[in-house]
Short mmCIF file of C-alpha atoms in Angstrom, two decimals:
data_model
loop_
_atom_site.label_atom_id
_atom_site.label_comp_id
_atom_site.label_asym_id
_atom_site.label_seq_id
_atom_site.Cartn_x
_atom_site.Cartn_y
_atom_site.Cartn_z
CA MET A 128 -2.97 -9.26 -31.35
CA LYS A 129 -3.23 -6.24 -34.02
CA GLU A 130 -2.17 -2.70 -33.14
CA ASN A 131 -5.48 -0.51 -32.35
CA THR A 132 -4.52 2.66 -34.26
CA SER A 133 -7.64 3.86 -35.39
CA SER A 134 -7.88 6.72 -32.72
CA HIS A 135 -4.19 7.11 -32.83
CA PRO A 136 -3.31 7.01 -36.47
CA HIS A 137 0.56 6.72 -37.14
CA MET A 138 1.73 7.65 -33.73
CA LEU A 139 5.47 7.69 -33.54
CA PRO A 140 7.27 6.07 -30.60
CA ILE A 141 8.45 9.65 -29.42
CA GLU A 142 4.83 10.78 -29.32
CA ARG A 143 3.95 7.46 -27.24
CA TYR A 144 6.87 8.12 -24.87
CA SER A 145 5.69 11.61 -24.44
CA ARG A 146 2.06 10.63 -23.55
CA ILE A 147 3.30 8.13 -21.04
CA LEU A 148 5.62 10.52 -19.25
CA ASP A 149 2.81 12.92 -19.08
CA VAL A 150 0.48 10.36 -17.45
CA LEU A 151 3.37 9.63 -14.87
CA ASP A 152 3.88 13.28 -14.08
CA ARG A 153 0.25 13.38 -12.85
CA GLN A 154 -0.22 10.16 -11.24
CA SER A 155 2.96 8.52 -10.58
CA THR A 156 2.21 5.29 -11.95
CA ILE A 157 0.87 3.92 -15.03
CA ARG A 158 -0.17 0.06 -16.08
CA THR A 159 0.38 -1.61 -19.28
CA THR A 160 -3.19 -1.77 -20.12
CA GLU A 161 -3.35 2.11 -19.85
CA VAL A 162 -0.57 2.39 -22.20
CA CYS A 163 -2.60 0.34 -24.83
CA GLU A 164 -5.54 2.40 -24.48
CA LEU A 165 -3.42 5.64 -24.36
CA CYS A 166 -1.53 4.90 -27.38
CA GLY A 167 -3.73 2.38 -29.30
CA VAL A 168 -0.90 -0.25 -29.54
CA SER A 169 -0.78 -4.02 -28.28
CA PRO A 170 0.61 -5.02 -24.96
CA ILE A 171 3.79 -5.94 -26.92
CA THR A 172 4.65 -2.53 -27.98
CA ALA A 173 3.49 -1.13 -24.84
CA ARG A 174 6.00 -3.06 -22.62
CA ALA A 175 8.70 -2.50 -25.11
CA ASP A 176 7.91 1.33 -24.81
CA LEU A 177 8.23 0.91 -21.02
CA SER A 178 11.29 -0.74 -21.38
CA GLU A 179 12.79 1.68 -23.65
CA LEU A 180 11.95 4.50 -21.27
CA GLU A 181 13.38 2.60 -18.45
CA ARG A 182 16.62 2.27 -20.48
CA GLN A 183 16.73 5.92 -20.94
CA GLY A 184 16.40 6.52 -17.10
CA LYS A 185 12.93 8.30 -17.38
CA LEU A 186 10.88 5.52 -15.21
CA LYS A 187 11.17 2.03 -13.64
CA ARG A 188 9.40 -0.87 -14.90
CA THR A 189 7.08 -2.55 -12.35
CA HIS A 190 4.82 -5.86 -12.42
CA GLY A 191 2.21 -4.83 -15.05
CA GLY A 192 3.34 -1.21 -15.66
CA ALA A 193 5.80 1.36 -14.53
CA ILE A 194 6.37 3.99 -12.04
CA SER A 195 7.63 7.53 -11.90
CA LEU A 196 11.20 7.76 -10.83
CA SER A 197 10.26 10.67 -8.61
CA GLY A 198 7.88 8.55 -6.60
CA THR A 199 10.11 5.69 -5.88
CA LEU A 200 11.77 6.79 -2.62
CA VAL A 201 10.29 9.68 -1.16
CA VAL A 202 6.94 9.51 0.72
CA SER A 203 4.78 12.59 1.30
CA PRO A 204 3.59 13.38 4.68
CA PRO A 205 -0.03 11.80 5.81
CA ASN A 206 -1.63 15.03 5.32
CA ASP A 207 -0.63 15.20 1.87
CA ARG A 208 -1.44 11.51 1.25
CA ALA A 209 -4.88 11.50 3.01
CA THR A 210 -6.67 12.78 -0.04
CA ILE A 211 -5.24 10.21 -2.55
CA ASN A 212 -7.29 7.03 -3.57
CA VAL A 213 -9.51 8.02 -0.59
CA SER A 214 -12.25 5.78 -1.70
CA ALA A 215 -10.05 2.88 -2.30
CA LYS A 216 -8.73 3.19 1.22
CA ARG A 217 -11.99 3.38 2.63
CA ARG A 218 -13.44 0.25 0.90
CA ILE A 219 -10.36 -1.59 2.30
CA ALA A 220 -10.90 -0.27 5.66
CA GLN A 221 -14.63 -1.23 5.65
CA VAL A 222 -13.82 -4.74 4.87
CA ALA A 223 -10.79 -4.94 7.14
CA SER A 224 -12.95 -4.02 10.07
CA THR A 225 -15.04 -7.14 9.69
CA PHE A 226 -12.05 -9.08 10.79
CA VAL A 227 -12.08 -7.20 14.25
CA SER A 228 -14.22 -8.56 17.27
CA ASP A 229 -15.30 -6.59 20.29
CA GLY A 230 -12.66 -7.08 23.04
CA ASP A 231 -9.44 -7.60 20.49
CA SER A 232 -6.17 -6.31 20.97
CA LEU A 233 -4.66 -4.75 17.74
CA LEU A 234 -1.29 -3.61 16.72
CA VAL A 235 -2.08 -0.70 14.33
CA ASP A 236 0.75 0.36 11.95
CA THR A 237 1.09 4.19 10.88
CA GLY A 238 -0.51 5.19 7.61
CA THR A 239 -3.59 6.74 5.89
CA THR A 240 -5.14 3.40 5.15
CA THR A 241 -4.53 2.18 8.57
CA PHE A 242 -6.21 5.52 9.89
CA GLU A 243 -9.31 4.80 7.66
CA PHE A 244 -9.53 1.13 9.12
CA VAL A 245 -9.38 2.77 12.66
CA LYS A 246 -12.20 5.25 11.76
CA ALA A 247 -14.28 2.26 10.51
CA LEU A 248 -13.88 0.42 13.84
CA VAL A 249 -15.83 3.42 15.66
CA ARG A 250 -18.72 1.06 16.72
CA LYS A 251 -16.61 -1.72 18.10
CA ARG A 252 -16.38 -2.04 21.84
CA ASN A 253 -13.75 -2.95 24.48
CA LEU A 254 -10.75 -2.78 21.88
CA THR A 255 -7.00 -2.28 22.88
CA ILE A 256 -5.21 -0.52 20.20
CA VAL A 257 -1.59 -0.21 20.15
CA THR A 258 -0.03 1.88 17.51
CA ASN A 259 2.87 4.27 16.87
CA ASP A 260 0.87 6.58 15.14
CA CYS A 261 -0.15 9.86 17.06
CA ALA A 262 -3.15 10.56 14.93
CA ILE A 263 -4.40 7.18 15.16
CA ALA A 264 -4.08 7.21 18.95
CA GLU A 265 -5.46 10.62 19.18
CA TYR A 266 -8.63 9.23 17.35
CA VAL A 267 -9.05 6.24 19.57
CA GLU A 268 -8.93 8.51 22.63
CA ARG A 269 -11.50 10.97 21.15
CA GLU A 270 -13.91 8.93 19.38
CA MET A 271 -13.84 5.63 20.84
CA PRO A 272 -14.77 5.88 24.48
CA THR A 273 -15.15 2.05 25.41
CA SER A 274 -11.50 1.33 23.78
CA VAL A 275 -8.16 2.05 25.02
CA ALA A 276 -5.39 3.57 22.83
CA VAL A 277 -1.82 2.69 23.77
CA GLN A 278 0.51 5.05 22.18
CA LEU A 279 4.24 3.59 21.64
CA GLY A 280 7.00 5.72 22.89
CA GLY A 281 10.06 6.49 20.94
CA THR A 282 11.62 9.25 18.63
CA VAL A 283 8.87 10.97 16.70
CA ARG A 284 9.33 11.35 13.07
CA ARG A 285 8.65 14.99 12.30
CA VAL A 286 5.60 15.88 9.91
CA HIS A 287 4.76 12.29 9.69
CA ARG A 288 3.91 11.94 13.37
CA TYR A 289 4.73 8.53 14.18
CA SER A 290 7.22 7.01 16.43
CA TYR A 291 10.36 4.70 15.73
CA GLY A 292 13.90 3.82 17.09
CA LEU A 293 15.30 1.69 20.05
CA LEU A 294 12.42 2.87 22.45
CA THR A 295 9.50 2.10 19.93
CA CYS A 296 11.10 -1.53 19.14
CA ALA A 297 11.50 -2.42 22.82
CA ASN A 298 7.91 -1.36 23.62
CA VAL A 299 6.54 -3.73 20.87
CA LYS A 300 8.90 -6.46 22.02
CA GLN A 301 6.78 -6.68 25.43
CA LEU A 302 3.49 -7.04 23.57
CA TYR A 303 1.62 -9.87 21.58
CA ALA A 304 -1.76 -8.84 20.02
CA ASP A 305 -4.45 -10.74 18.68
CA LYS A 306 -4.21 -9.18 15.18
CA VAL A 307 -1.77 -6.57 13.62
CA PHE A 308 -3.09 -4.51 10.74
CA MET A 309 -0.11 -3.24 8.62
CA GLY A 310 0.48 -0.93 5.48
CA ALA A 311 3.30 -0.52 3.02
CA ASN A 312 4.76 1.85 0.42
CA SER A 313 4.95 -1.04 -2.07
CA LEU A 314 4.70 -4.64 -2.86
CA VAL A 315 7.51 -5.91 -4.84
CA PRO A 316 7.43 -9.35 -6.56
CA ASP A 317 10.28 -11.59 -5.34
CA VAL A 318 11.15 -9.04 -2.66
CA GLY A 319 8.23 -8.32 -0.43
CA PHE A 320 6.60 -5.26 1.19
CA MET A 321 8.83 -2.27 1.39
CA THR A 322 8.96 1.24 3.06
CA GLU A 323 11.37 4.15 2.32
CA PHE A 324 12.58 4.82 5.94
CA GLU A 325 14.95 2.46 7.34
CA PRO A 326 14.33 3.03 11.12
CA GLU A 327 10.35 2.60 10.52
CA ALA A 328 11.16 -0.84 8.83
CA ALA A 329 12.37 -2.32 12.23
CA VAL A 330 9.34 -1.48 13.83
CA LYS A 331 7.15 -2.64 10.97
CA SER A 332 9.00 -6.23 11.15
CA LEU A 333 8.49 -6.51 14.99
CA PHE A 334 4.67 -5.48 14.39
CA VAL A 335 4.32 -8.33 12.17
CA ALA A 336 5.99 -10.75 14.51
CA HIS A 337 4.00 -9.70 17.50
CA ALA A 338 0.63 -10.74 16.74
CA ARG A 339 -1.41 -14.15 16.01
CA ARG A 340 -3.12 -12.82 12.92
CA ARG A 341 -1.78 -10.57 10.41
CA TYR A 342 -3.37 -8.46 7.82
CA MET A 343 -1.91 -6.22 5.01
CA LEU A 344 -3.94 -3.32 4.01
CA MET A 345 -2.88 -1.72 0.67
CA ASP A 346 -4.39 -0.15 -2.52
CA SER A 347 -3.54 -1.78 -5.53
CA THR A 348 -1.54 0.98 -7.12
CA LYS A 349 1.30 0.16 -4.91
CA LEU A 350 2.06 -3.29 -6.70
CA GLY A 351 5.80 -3.09 -8.19
CA SER A 352 6.63 0.47 -6.81
CA TYR A 353 10.03 -0.03 -5.51
CA ASN A 354 11.09 1.30 -2.11
CA TYR A 355 14.37 1.33 0.05
CA MET A 356 13.60 -1.17 2.69
CA ARG A 357 11.94 -4.62 3.10
CA PHE A 358 9.99 -5.38 6.33
CA ALA A 359 8.01 -8.51 5.51
CA GLY A 360 7.31 -10.89 2.85
CA LEU A 361 3.98 -11.92 1.07
CA ALA A 362 3.81 -15.25 2.97
CA ASP A 363 4.12 -13.41 6.48
CA PHE A 364 0.36 -12.55 6.17
CA ASP A 365 -2.75 -14.14 6.61
CA GLU A 366 -4.75 -11.75 4.68
CA LEU A 367 -3.94 -9.34 1.99
CA ILE A 368 -6.73 -6.83 1.69
CA ILE A 369 -6.96 -4.59 -1.43
CA GLU A 370 -9.75 -2.71 -3.02
CA SER A 371 -9.62 -4.30 -6.66
CA ASP A 372 -7.68 -6.68 -8.60
CA PRO A 373 -8.91 -5.96 -12.26
CA GLN A 374 -5.88 -7.53 -14.11
CA GLY A 375 -5.39 -10.32 -11.69
CA SER A 376 -1.98 -9.22 -10.85
CA PHE A 377 -2.10 -10.01 -7.05
CA ALA A 378 -3.87 -13.20 -7.45
CA THR A 379 -1.31 -14.12 -9.91
CA LEU A 380 1.60 -13.18 -7.85
CA ILE A 381 0.40 -15.23 -4.74
CA LYS A 382 0.14 -18.05 -6.88
CA GLU A 383 3.52 -17.60 -8.30
CA GLU A 384 4.88 -17.12 -4.92
CA GLY A 385 3.18 -20.29 -3.63
CA SER A 386 1.92 -18.30 -0.61
CA ALA A 387 -0.88 -19.50 1.73
CA THR A 388 -1.87 -15.79 2.06
CA HIS A 389 -5.56 -15.11 1.25
CA LEU A 390 -6.50 -12.40 -1.03
CA CYS A 391 -9.42 -10.19 -0.13
CA VAL A 392 -10.56 -7.85 -2.75
CA ALA A 393 -12.65 -5.11 -1.16
CA ASP A 394 -14.93 -4.60 -4.33
CA ASP A 395 -16.07 -8.08 -4.22
CA PHE A 396 -17.97 -7.05 -0.80
CA VAL A 397 -18.49 -3.37 -1.14
CA ARG A 398 -19.97 -1.42 -3.87
#
């Protein structure tokens, strides 16, 4: 493949590096294809540029791109994240809601995508929704009069407003739901789904283990973004629901890992 330099004539490596880092400052993640378009280079050069910037300690390479180092371990409070990728989260939520039947018992993980999912269940009836997320429990109690909210006890993480710890884990061990709907901070190839807060990982692992059917809800920007703690593998889920997979990265990953997980792409159903 020839370099596409018509709109970026004679761009020096240092200029390309500056453009890549500017994008990461704004959106925390960049794909190899974006680098190609941004700098007018081939995928080989784009990957080489990302590798060089990683060597310089300025970013972290991921499957199909790179992420800002400033976003690898710290997760913003939910109120700050609620306005990020809203459209993608709502499309994921709408499709995920089709897997829920009236009368189901659900374990619902904390997070802004799972909150959108619960909002999409507002017309369902007679659900039992078990969660460690205060905002989700409050929404069910307020907006879903035929359904029951079960708020798990434990230590409440300030600002994030969800419970964790030994009491939360003890609660979960007494339950076994029809379905669990999970969120994650990232999916790392050959590692699994990850979160940034160690005590939360223990709760998440138990959620996954205490349901008959398991669904992961995650927007596509989280592929390859590294976090601190693994809580589940790709093969632990029956369905991985994302909004889009334009480069086929998720489909390729599932095939490479030999997982039986079904990939559900929301944009194939919701327009």
